[in-house]
XYZ file of C-alpha atoms in Angstrom:
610
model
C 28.218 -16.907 -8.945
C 25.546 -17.910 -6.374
C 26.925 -19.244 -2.755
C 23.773 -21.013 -2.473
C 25.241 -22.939 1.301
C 23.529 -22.646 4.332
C 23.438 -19.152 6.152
C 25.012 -20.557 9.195
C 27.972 -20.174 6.867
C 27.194 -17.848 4.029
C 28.969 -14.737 5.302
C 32.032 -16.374 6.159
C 32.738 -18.085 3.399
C 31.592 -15.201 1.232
C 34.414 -13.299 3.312
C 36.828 -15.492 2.371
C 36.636 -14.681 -1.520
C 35.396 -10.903 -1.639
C 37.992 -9.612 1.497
C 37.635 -6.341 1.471
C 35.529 -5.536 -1.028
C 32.161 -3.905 0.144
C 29.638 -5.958 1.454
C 27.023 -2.979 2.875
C 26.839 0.743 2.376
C 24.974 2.951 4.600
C 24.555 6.718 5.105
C 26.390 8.162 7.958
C 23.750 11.188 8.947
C 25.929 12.659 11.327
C 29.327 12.582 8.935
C 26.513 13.599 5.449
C 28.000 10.425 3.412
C 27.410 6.759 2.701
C 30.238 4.463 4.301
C 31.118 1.138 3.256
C 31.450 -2.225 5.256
C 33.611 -4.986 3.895
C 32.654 -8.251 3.614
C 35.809 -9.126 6.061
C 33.971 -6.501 8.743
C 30.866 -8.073 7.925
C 31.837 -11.731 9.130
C 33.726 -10.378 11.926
C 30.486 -8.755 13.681
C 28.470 -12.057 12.966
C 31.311 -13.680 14.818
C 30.798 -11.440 17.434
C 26.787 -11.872 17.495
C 26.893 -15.637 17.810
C 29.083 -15.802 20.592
C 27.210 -12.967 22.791
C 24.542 -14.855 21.960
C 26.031 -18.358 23.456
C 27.105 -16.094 26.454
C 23.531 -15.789 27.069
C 23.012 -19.561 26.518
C 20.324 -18.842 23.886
C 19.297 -22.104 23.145
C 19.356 -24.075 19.973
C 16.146 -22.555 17.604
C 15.360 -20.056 19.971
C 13.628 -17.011 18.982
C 15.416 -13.812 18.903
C 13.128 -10.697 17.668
C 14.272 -7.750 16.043
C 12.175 -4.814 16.069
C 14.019 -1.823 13.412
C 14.373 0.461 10.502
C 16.621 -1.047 8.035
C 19.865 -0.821 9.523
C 23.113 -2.679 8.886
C 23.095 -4.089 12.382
C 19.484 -6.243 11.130
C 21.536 -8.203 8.847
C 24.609 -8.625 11.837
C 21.846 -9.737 14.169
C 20.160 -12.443 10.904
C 23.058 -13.797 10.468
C 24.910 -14.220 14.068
C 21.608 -16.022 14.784
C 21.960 -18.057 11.994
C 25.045 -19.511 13.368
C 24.227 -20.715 16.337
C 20.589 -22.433 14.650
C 18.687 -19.369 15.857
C 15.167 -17.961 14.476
C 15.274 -14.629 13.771
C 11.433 -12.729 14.764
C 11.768 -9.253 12.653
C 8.702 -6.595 13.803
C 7.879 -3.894 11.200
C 9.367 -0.406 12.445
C 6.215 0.880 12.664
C 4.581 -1.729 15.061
C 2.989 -1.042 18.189
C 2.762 -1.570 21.106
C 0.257 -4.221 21.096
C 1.744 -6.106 18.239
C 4.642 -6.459 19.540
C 3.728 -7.863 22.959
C 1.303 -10.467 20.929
C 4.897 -11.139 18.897
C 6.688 -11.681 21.919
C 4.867 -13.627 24.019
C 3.278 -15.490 20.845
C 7.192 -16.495 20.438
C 8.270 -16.574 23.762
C 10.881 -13.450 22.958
C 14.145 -13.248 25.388
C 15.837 -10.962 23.413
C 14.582 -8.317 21.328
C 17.028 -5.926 19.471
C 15.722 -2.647 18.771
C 16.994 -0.093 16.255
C 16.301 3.782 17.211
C 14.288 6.346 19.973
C 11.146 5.289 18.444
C 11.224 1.641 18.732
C 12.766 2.063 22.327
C 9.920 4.214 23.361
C 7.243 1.044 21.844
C 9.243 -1.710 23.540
C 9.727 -0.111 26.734
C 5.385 0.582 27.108
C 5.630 -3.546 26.574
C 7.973 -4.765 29.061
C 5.392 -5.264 31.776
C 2.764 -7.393 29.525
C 6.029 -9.461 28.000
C 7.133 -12.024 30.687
C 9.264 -13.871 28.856
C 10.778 -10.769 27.613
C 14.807 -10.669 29.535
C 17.000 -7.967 27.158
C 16.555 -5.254 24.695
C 19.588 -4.650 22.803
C 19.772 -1.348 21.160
C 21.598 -0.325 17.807
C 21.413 3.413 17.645
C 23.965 4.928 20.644
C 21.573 8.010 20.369
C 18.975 6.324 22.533
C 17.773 8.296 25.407
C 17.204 5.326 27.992
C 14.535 5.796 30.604
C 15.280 6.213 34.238
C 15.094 3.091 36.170
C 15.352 0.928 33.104
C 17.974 -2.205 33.582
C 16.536 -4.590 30.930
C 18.168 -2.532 27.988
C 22.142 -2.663 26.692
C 23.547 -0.595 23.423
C 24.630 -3.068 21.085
C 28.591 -2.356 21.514
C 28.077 -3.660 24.791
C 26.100 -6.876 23.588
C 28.947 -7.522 21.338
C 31.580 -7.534 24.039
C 29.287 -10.005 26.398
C 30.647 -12.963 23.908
C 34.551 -11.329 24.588
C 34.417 -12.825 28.180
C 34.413 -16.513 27.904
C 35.166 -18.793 25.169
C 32.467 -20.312 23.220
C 34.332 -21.042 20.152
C 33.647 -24.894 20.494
C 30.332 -24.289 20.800
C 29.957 -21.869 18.015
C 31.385 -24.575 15.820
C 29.201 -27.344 17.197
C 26.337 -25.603 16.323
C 27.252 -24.610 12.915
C 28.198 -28.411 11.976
C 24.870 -29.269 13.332
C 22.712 -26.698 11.318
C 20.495 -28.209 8.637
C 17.892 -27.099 6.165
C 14.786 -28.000 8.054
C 15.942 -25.874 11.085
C 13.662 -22.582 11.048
C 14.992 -19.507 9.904
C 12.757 -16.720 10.640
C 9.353 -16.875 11.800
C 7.295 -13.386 10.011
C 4.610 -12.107 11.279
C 1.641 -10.973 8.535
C 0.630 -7.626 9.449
C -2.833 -8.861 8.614
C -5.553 -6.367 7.503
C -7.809 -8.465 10.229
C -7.605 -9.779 13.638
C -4.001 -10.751 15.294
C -0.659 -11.561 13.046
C -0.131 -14.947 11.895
C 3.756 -16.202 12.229
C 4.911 -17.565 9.052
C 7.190 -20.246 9.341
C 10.259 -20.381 7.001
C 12.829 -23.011 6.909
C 16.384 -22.503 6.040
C 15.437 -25.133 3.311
C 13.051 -23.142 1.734
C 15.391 -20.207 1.082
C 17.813 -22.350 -0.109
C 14.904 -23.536 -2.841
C 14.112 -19.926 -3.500
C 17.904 -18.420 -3.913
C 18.385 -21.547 -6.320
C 15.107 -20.991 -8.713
C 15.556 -17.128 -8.784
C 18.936 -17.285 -9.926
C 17.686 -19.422 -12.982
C 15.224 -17.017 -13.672
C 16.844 -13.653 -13.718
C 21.125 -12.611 -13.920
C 22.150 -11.259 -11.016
C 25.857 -11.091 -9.874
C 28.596 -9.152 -7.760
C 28.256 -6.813 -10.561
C 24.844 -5.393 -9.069
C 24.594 -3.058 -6.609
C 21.139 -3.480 -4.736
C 19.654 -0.478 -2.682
C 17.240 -1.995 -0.173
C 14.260 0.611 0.007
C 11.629 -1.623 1.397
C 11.977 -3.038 5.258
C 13.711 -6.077 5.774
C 10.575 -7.257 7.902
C 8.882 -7.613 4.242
C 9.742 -11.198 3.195
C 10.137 -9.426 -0.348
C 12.834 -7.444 0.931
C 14.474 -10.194 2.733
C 14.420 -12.389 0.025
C 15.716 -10.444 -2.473
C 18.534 -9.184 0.203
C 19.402 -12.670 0.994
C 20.159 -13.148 -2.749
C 21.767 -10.278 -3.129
C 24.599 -11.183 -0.278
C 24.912 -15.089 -1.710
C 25.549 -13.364 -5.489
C 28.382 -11.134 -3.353
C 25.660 -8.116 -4.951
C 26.503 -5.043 -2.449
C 23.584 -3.910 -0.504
C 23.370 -0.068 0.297
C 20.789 -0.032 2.915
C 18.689 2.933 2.764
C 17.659 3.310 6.395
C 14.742 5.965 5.896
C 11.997 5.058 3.980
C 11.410 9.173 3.117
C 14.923 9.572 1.620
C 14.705 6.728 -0.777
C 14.800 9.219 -3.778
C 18.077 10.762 -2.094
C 19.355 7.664 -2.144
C 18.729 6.676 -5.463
C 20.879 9.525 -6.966
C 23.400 8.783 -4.394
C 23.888 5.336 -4.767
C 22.540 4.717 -8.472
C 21.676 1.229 -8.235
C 21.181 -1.273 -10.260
C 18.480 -3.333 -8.447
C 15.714 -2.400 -5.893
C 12.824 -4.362 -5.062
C 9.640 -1.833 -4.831
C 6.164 -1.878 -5.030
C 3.883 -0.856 -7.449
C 2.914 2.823 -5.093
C 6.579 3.663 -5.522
C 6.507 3.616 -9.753
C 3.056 4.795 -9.551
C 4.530 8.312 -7.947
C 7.544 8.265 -10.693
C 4.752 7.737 -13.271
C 2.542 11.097 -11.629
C 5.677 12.747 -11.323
C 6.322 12.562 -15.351
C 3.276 13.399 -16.112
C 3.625 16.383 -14.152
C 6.544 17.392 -15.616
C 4.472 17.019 -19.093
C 1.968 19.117 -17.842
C 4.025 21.726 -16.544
C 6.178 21.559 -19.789
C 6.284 24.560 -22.420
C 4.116 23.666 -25.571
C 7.135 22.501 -27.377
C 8.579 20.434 -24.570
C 5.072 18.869 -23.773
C 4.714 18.043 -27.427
C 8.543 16.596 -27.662
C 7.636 14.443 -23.986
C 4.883 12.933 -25.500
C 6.228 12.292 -28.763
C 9.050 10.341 -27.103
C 6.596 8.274 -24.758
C 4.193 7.511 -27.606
C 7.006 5.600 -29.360
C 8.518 4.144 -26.032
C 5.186 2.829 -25.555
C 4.779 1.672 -29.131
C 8.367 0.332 -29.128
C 7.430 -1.914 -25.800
C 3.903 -2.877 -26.320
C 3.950 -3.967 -29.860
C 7.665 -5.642 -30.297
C 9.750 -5.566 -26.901
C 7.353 -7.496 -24.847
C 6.384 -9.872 -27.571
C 10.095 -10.870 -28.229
C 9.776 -9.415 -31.519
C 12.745 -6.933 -33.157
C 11.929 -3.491 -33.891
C 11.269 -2.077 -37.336
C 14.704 -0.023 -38.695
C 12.765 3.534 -38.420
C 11.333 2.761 -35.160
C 14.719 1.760 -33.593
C 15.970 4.795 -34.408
C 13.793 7.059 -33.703
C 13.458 5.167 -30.099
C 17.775 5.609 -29.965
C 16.773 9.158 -30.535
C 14.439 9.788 -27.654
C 16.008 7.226 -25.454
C 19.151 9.681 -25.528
C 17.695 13.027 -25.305
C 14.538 12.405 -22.763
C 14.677 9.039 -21.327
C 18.510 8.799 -20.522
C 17.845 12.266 -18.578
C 14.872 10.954 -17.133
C 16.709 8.064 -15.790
C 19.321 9.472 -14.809
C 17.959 12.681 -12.576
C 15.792 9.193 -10.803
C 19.261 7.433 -10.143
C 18.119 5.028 -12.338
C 20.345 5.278 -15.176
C 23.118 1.925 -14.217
C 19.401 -0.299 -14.372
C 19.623 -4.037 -14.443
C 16.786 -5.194 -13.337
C 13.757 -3.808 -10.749
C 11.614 -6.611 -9.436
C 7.904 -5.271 -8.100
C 5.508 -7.021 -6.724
C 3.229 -6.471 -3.584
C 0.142 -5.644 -5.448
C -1.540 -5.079 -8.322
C 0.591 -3.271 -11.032
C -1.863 -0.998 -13.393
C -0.845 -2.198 -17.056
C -0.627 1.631 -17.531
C 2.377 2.300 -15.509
C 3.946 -1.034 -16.368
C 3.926 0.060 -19.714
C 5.250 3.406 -19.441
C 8.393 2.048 -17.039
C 9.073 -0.096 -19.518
C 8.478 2.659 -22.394
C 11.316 4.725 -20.876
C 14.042 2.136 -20.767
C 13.194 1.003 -17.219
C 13.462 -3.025 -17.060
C 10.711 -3.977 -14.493
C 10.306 -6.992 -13.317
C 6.902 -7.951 -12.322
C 5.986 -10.496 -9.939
C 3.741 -12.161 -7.156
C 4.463 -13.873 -4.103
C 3.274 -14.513 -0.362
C 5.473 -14.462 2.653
C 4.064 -17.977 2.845
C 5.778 -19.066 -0.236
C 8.883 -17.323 0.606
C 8.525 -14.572 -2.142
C 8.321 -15.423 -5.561
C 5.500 -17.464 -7.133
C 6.168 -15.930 -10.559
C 8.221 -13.361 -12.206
C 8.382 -12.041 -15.441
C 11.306 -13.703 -17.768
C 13.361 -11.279 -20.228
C 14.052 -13.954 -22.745
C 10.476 -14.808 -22.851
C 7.478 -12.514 -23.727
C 6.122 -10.688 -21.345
C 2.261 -9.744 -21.278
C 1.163 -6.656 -19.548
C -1.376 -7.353 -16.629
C 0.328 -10.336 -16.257
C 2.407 -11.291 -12.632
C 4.936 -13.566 -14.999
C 5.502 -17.098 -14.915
C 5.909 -19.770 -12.160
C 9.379 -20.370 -11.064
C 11.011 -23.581 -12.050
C 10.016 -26.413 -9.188
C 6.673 -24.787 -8.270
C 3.694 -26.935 -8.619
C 0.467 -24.908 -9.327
C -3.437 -25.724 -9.229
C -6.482 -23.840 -10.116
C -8.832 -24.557 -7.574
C -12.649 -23.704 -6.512
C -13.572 -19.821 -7.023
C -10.274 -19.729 -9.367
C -8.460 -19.859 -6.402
C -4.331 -20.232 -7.033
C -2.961 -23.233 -4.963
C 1.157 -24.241 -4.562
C 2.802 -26.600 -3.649
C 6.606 -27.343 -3.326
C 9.994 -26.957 -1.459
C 9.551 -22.642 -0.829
C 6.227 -23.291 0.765
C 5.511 -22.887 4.703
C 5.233 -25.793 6.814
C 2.393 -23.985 8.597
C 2.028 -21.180 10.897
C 3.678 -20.507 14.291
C 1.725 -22.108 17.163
C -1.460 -22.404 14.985
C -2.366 -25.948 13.710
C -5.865 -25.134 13.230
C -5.418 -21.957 10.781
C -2.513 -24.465 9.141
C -4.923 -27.276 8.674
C -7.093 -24.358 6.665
C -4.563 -23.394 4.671
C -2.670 -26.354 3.705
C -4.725 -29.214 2.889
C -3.855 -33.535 3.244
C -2.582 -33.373 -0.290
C 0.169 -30.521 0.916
C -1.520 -27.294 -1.463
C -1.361 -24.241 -0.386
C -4.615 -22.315 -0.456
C -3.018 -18.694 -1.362
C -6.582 -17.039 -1.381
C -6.276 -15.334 -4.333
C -8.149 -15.916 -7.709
C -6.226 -16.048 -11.150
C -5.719 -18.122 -14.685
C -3.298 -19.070 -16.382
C -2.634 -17.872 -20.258
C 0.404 -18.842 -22.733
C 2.346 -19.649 -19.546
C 1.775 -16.210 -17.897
C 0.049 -16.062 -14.342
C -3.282 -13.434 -14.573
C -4.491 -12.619 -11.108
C -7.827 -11.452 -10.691
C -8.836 -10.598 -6.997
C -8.393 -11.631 -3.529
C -11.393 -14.281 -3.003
C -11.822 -12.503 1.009
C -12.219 -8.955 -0.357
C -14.476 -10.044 -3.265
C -17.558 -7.831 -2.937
C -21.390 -8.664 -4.282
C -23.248 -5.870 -4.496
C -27.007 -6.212 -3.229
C -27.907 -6.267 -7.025
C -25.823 -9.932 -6.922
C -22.676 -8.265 -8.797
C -19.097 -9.556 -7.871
C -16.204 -6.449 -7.527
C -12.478 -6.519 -7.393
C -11.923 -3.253 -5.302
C -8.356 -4.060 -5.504
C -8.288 -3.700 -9.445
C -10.718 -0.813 -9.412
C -8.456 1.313 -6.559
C -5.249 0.165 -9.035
C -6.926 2.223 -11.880
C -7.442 5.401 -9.976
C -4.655 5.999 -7.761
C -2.518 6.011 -11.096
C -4.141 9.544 -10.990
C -1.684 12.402 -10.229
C -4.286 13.998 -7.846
C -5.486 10.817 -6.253
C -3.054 9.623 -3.458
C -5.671 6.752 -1.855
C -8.665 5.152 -3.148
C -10.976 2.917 -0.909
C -13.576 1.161 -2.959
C -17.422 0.339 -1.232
C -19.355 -1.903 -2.672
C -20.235 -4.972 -0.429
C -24.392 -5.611 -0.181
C -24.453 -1.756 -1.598
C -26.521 -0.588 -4.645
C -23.621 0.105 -6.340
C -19.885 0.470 -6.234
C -18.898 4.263 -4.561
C -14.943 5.071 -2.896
C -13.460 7.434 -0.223
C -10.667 9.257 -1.944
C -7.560 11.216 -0.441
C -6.597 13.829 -2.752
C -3.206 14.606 -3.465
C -3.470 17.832 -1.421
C -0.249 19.485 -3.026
C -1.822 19.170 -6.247
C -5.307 19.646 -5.479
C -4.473 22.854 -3.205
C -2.754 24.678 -6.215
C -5.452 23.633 -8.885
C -7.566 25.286 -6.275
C -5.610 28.267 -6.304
C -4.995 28.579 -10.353
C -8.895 28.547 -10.604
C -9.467 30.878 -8.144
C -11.516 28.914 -5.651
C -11.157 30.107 -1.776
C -11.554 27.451 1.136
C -10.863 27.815 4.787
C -9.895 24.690 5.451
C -9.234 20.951 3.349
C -12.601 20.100 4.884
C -14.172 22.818 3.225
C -11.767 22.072 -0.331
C -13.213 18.530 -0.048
C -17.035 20.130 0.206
C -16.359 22.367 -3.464
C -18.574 21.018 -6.221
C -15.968 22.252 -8.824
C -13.340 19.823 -7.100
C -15.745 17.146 -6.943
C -16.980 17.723 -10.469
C -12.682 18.014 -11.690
C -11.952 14.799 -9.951
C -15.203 13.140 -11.223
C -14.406 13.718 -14.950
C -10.831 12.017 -14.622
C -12.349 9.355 -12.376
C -15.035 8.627 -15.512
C -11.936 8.261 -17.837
C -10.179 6.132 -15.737
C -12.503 4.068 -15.462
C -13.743 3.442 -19.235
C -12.604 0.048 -19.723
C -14.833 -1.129 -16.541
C -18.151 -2.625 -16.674
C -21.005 -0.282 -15.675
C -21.680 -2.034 -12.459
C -17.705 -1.647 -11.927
C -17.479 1.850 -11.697
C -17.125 4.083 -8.484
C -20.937 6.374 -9.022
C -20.122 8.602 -6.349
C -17.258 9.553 -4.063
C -16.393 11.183 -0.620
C -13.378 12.935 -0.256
C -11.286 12.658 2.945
C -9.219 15.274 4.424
C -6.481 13.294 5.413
C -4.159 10.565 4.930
C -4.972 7.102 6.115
C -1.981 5.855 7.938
C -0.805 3.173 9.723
C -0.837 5.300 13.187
C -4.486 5.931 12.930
C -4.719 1.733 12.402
C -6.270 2.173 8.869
C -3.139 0.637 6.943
C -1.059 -1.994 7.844
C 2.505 -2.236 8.518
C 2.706 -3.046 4.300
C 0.339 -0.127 4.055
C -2.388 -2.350 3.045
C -5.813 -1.494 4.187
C -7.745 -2.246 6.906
C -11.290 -2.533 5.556
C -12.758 -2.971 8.296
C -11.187 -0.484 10.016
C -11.601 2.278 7.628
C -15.941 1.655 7.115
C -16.379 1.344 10.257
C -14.373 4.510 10.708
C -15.966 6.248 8.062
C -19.829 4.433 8.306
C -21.635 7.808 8.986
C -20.599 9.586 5.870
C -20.892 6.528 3.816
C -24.221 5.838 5.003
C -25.174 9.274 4.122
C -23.826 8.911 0.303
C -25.666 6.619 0.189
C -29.253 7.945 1.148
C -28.651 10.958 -0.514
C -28.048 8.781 -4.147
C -30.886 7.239 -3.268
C -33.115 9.953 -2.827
C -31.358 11.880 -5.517
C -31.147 9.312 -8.450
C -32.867 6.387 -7.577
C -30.934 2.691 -7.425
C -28.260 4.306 -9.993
């Protein structure tokens, strides 16, 4: 049953019916095994945060930033705040150093809690830029501390400050007094331009959003959640947040790179992902298929032909399935997809809400083809997570982002641009009336920047109006729905489309170089170096062909012509991704302008304007 009260309050008084039942698992790295925290331990150390907090006479709605991986001690820190009416600042793990002094002094930081060596080592290159900056708390004991530094405590001693006086008055005086309009969290968009915008959300507004979620999908104490992405991600802390007022227990997952570990470990049966992570399980089948003898291959596809036919033309459309078809899908679903499922850790599913980006209609249907109950969505930080969802008990169309929660007004507006309105939207951005006044106009609509329809009910999203691109022969591109089609590719890993005020649409590519390397090697071709593997014409020509196919259902002006292949990674250290691994246009052309240019003069001189 959701405990839909105010946070202030929502870990004590789930303590007081679940006991000692688990509240969080984490992995112990140093002991090999996940360990369990009881709700009763839980509301003990958010005791202990708010009053070391009113030892330091943090005010009421002051900001307190945490900068971490996903660690237990995030949600200790969320939640003391919450009780004495703080605003909780969360940093991506992977900030830098220049984000996070903008975050700071943008938010006037005292405290910042920081979670291992890496964040340490970021924080402690921003002290002298951060004036108003007066403690870093650390979680991990491991830290190595630098000489000289007296700003920084481990968080055992933090928790002991509040042992020396007695602020137990106060504690309570402040929890009587906390109300739904008090901020919550201010989150920072990583922002593929320019400096971070702080998103203010209410305590109000999650109230809205735990309350219309839990009409929309069944979620209970039953469900055990593994959080994968960061708790930065308002996706992540959304879905977290219901998780804890459902009494759900959260395994935390605090490495991103051991998430598949953790699946077969903890064999949940919820994670919020994005589409990347079922795009890999989808390139990792198909691997399997290819690798497959000719009578497994054969058997493989078989089963995913009829998954697929079972989900496209009956599941999704509400319909029942034909006698024959339901058995031979009991067939398959218990020889291949219950050992699929179950070597993923997927196997005790309820229910897997993605959202983040564009899902390719081809991997939602083959999740869903395999017994995998995805739940597709779309939401901003700005509207605290979910705009729409997909409903089981309604049909479901793929392509589609689902349908609007209940209590969410919607509009249509110039360019097909989505507007909202309603109780889980911002008030407005931290200390930034003008770029408010843009986004929310005098009737109180959200302008989301992102163009869509509506069909039968069912939210369609088509691009984001700001990376709309017209070619210089006056054609309008998605790249966003063209890079969607190819990185579904098992030997694509990133696809940047160009095409603004070009002749026609082209891409830089980043092979998947584990793949790519041993096609190399079964056809015999010999490279020094992945500069040199990227130069082959038989690699071009390879990745070419499967580029043409994915791309059939595209309009000639659509598809990618020609392509440059990169020999590494963009990442979010080089400053080409953001901290949600979205990319930095701007960053990346400008980065890459000399070889792009050159593509381009050679097609030119080579085939014309084609």
């Amino acid at each position: 049953m959701l405990n839909n009260c105010h946070f202030s309050r929502l870990v004590y008084e789930q303590a007081r019916t679940y006991g000692e039942r688990t509240a969080l698992m984490y992995r112990d790295y140093d002991e090999g095994k996940w360990k369990n925290i009881s709700w009763r331990r839980f509301a003990e150390t958010v005791q202990r945060v708010s009053l070391s907090l009113l030892a330091y006479e943090t005010d009421v709605q002051e900001n307190i930033a945490v900068f971490s991986q996903n660690k237990p001690e995030c949600l200790f820190v969320d939640f003391g705040a919450y009780g004495v009416r703080g605003v909780t600042v969360p940093f991506y793990p992977t900030s830098s150093a220049p984000q996070i002094v903008y975050m700071i002094n943008d938010a006037r930081v005292r405290f910042l809690f920081v979670g291992e060596q890496q964040q340490y080592d970021v924080a402690i290159q921003a002290i002298p830029l951060c004036h108003s900056l007066e403690r870093i708390i650390i979680f991990d004991r491991k830290v190595e501390r630098q000489p000289g530094d007296t700003l920084s405590i481990y968080f055992d001693e933090f928790l002991r400050v509040g042992e020396t006086g007695d602020y137990d008055e106060e504690l309570n005086l402040r929890q009587a007094a906390a109300n739904f309009s008090d901020l919550a969290n201010i989150l920072y968009t990583s922002g593929t331009t320019g400096h971070s915008k702080g998103v203010q959300l209410t305590y109000g507004m999650y109230h809205e959003a735990l309350r219309v979620n839990n009409q929309a999908l069944k979620f209970s104490d039953k469900d055990v959640v593994l959080n994968f992405l960061p708790f930065t991600h308002v996706f992540e802390r959304g879905w977290t947040y219901w998780g804890l007022a459902v009494g759900a227990v959260q395994a935390v997952n605090l490495r991103p790179a051991d998430v598949l570990q953790s699946l077969r470990e903890v064999r949940p049966t919820c994670m919020s992902s994005v589409p990347r992570f079922w795009e890999k399980v989808y390139q990792g089948v198909k691997e399997k298929m290819a690798e497959a003898s000719p009578v497994q291959g054969k058997l493989m596809r078989m089963a995913l032909e009829t998954g697929i036919k079972c989900w496209t033309d009956y599941t999704s459309k509400g319909r029942r399935l034909p006698p024959l078809l339901a058995m031979k899908r009991r067939i398959y679903d218990k020889t291949i997809f219950s050992v699929l499922r179950r070597t993923l850790g997927l196997d005790r599913g309820n229910f897997f809400p993605t959202a983040g980006a564009l899902v390719s209609t081809e991997v939602e249907t083959f999740v869903h083809a395999v017994g995998i109950n995805m739940i597709v969505g779309y939401g901003l930080t700005e509207s605290t997570a979910t705009v729409t969802c997909d409903r089981p008990e309604q049909p479901v169309t793929p392509g589609s982002v689902g349908r609007f929660v209940d209590g969410l007004e919607y509009r249509i507006g110039d360019n097909d641009e989505i507007l909202l309105r309603g109780k889980t939207i911002t008030p407005g951005y931290y200390n930034k009336v003008s770029t408010t006044a843009q986004s929310i106009d005098a009737d109180g609509w959200f302008h989301t920047g992102d163009a869509g329809y509506v069909k039968d009910g069912e939210l369609f999203l088509k691009e984001r109006i700001k990376d709309l691109f017209k070619t210089s022969n006056g054609k309008y591109i998605a790249p966003q729905a063209i890079e969607s089609k190819l990185s579904v590719d098992r030997y694509i890993e990133q696809a940047v489309v160009v095409a603004d005020r070009r002749k026609f649409v082209s891409a830089l590519i980043v092979p998947n170089y584990t793949l790519l390397e041993a096609y190399a090697k079964e056809q015999g071709l010999s490279y020094g170096s992945r500069e040199a593997l990227c130069q082959d014409k038989h690699i071009y020509e390879m990745l070419n062909q499967r580029i043409e196919l994915l791309q059939q259902e595209l309009a000639g002006y659509e598809k990618v012509k020609h392509f440059i292949l990169l020999p590494r990674a963009l990442s979010i250290e080089s400053g080409e991704l953001t901290n949600t691994l979205k990319v930095k246009r701007g960053v990346v052309y400008e980065r890459y302008k000399a070889e792009i240019d050159r593509l381009y003069e050679e097609a030119e001189k080579q085939f014309g304007s084609k």
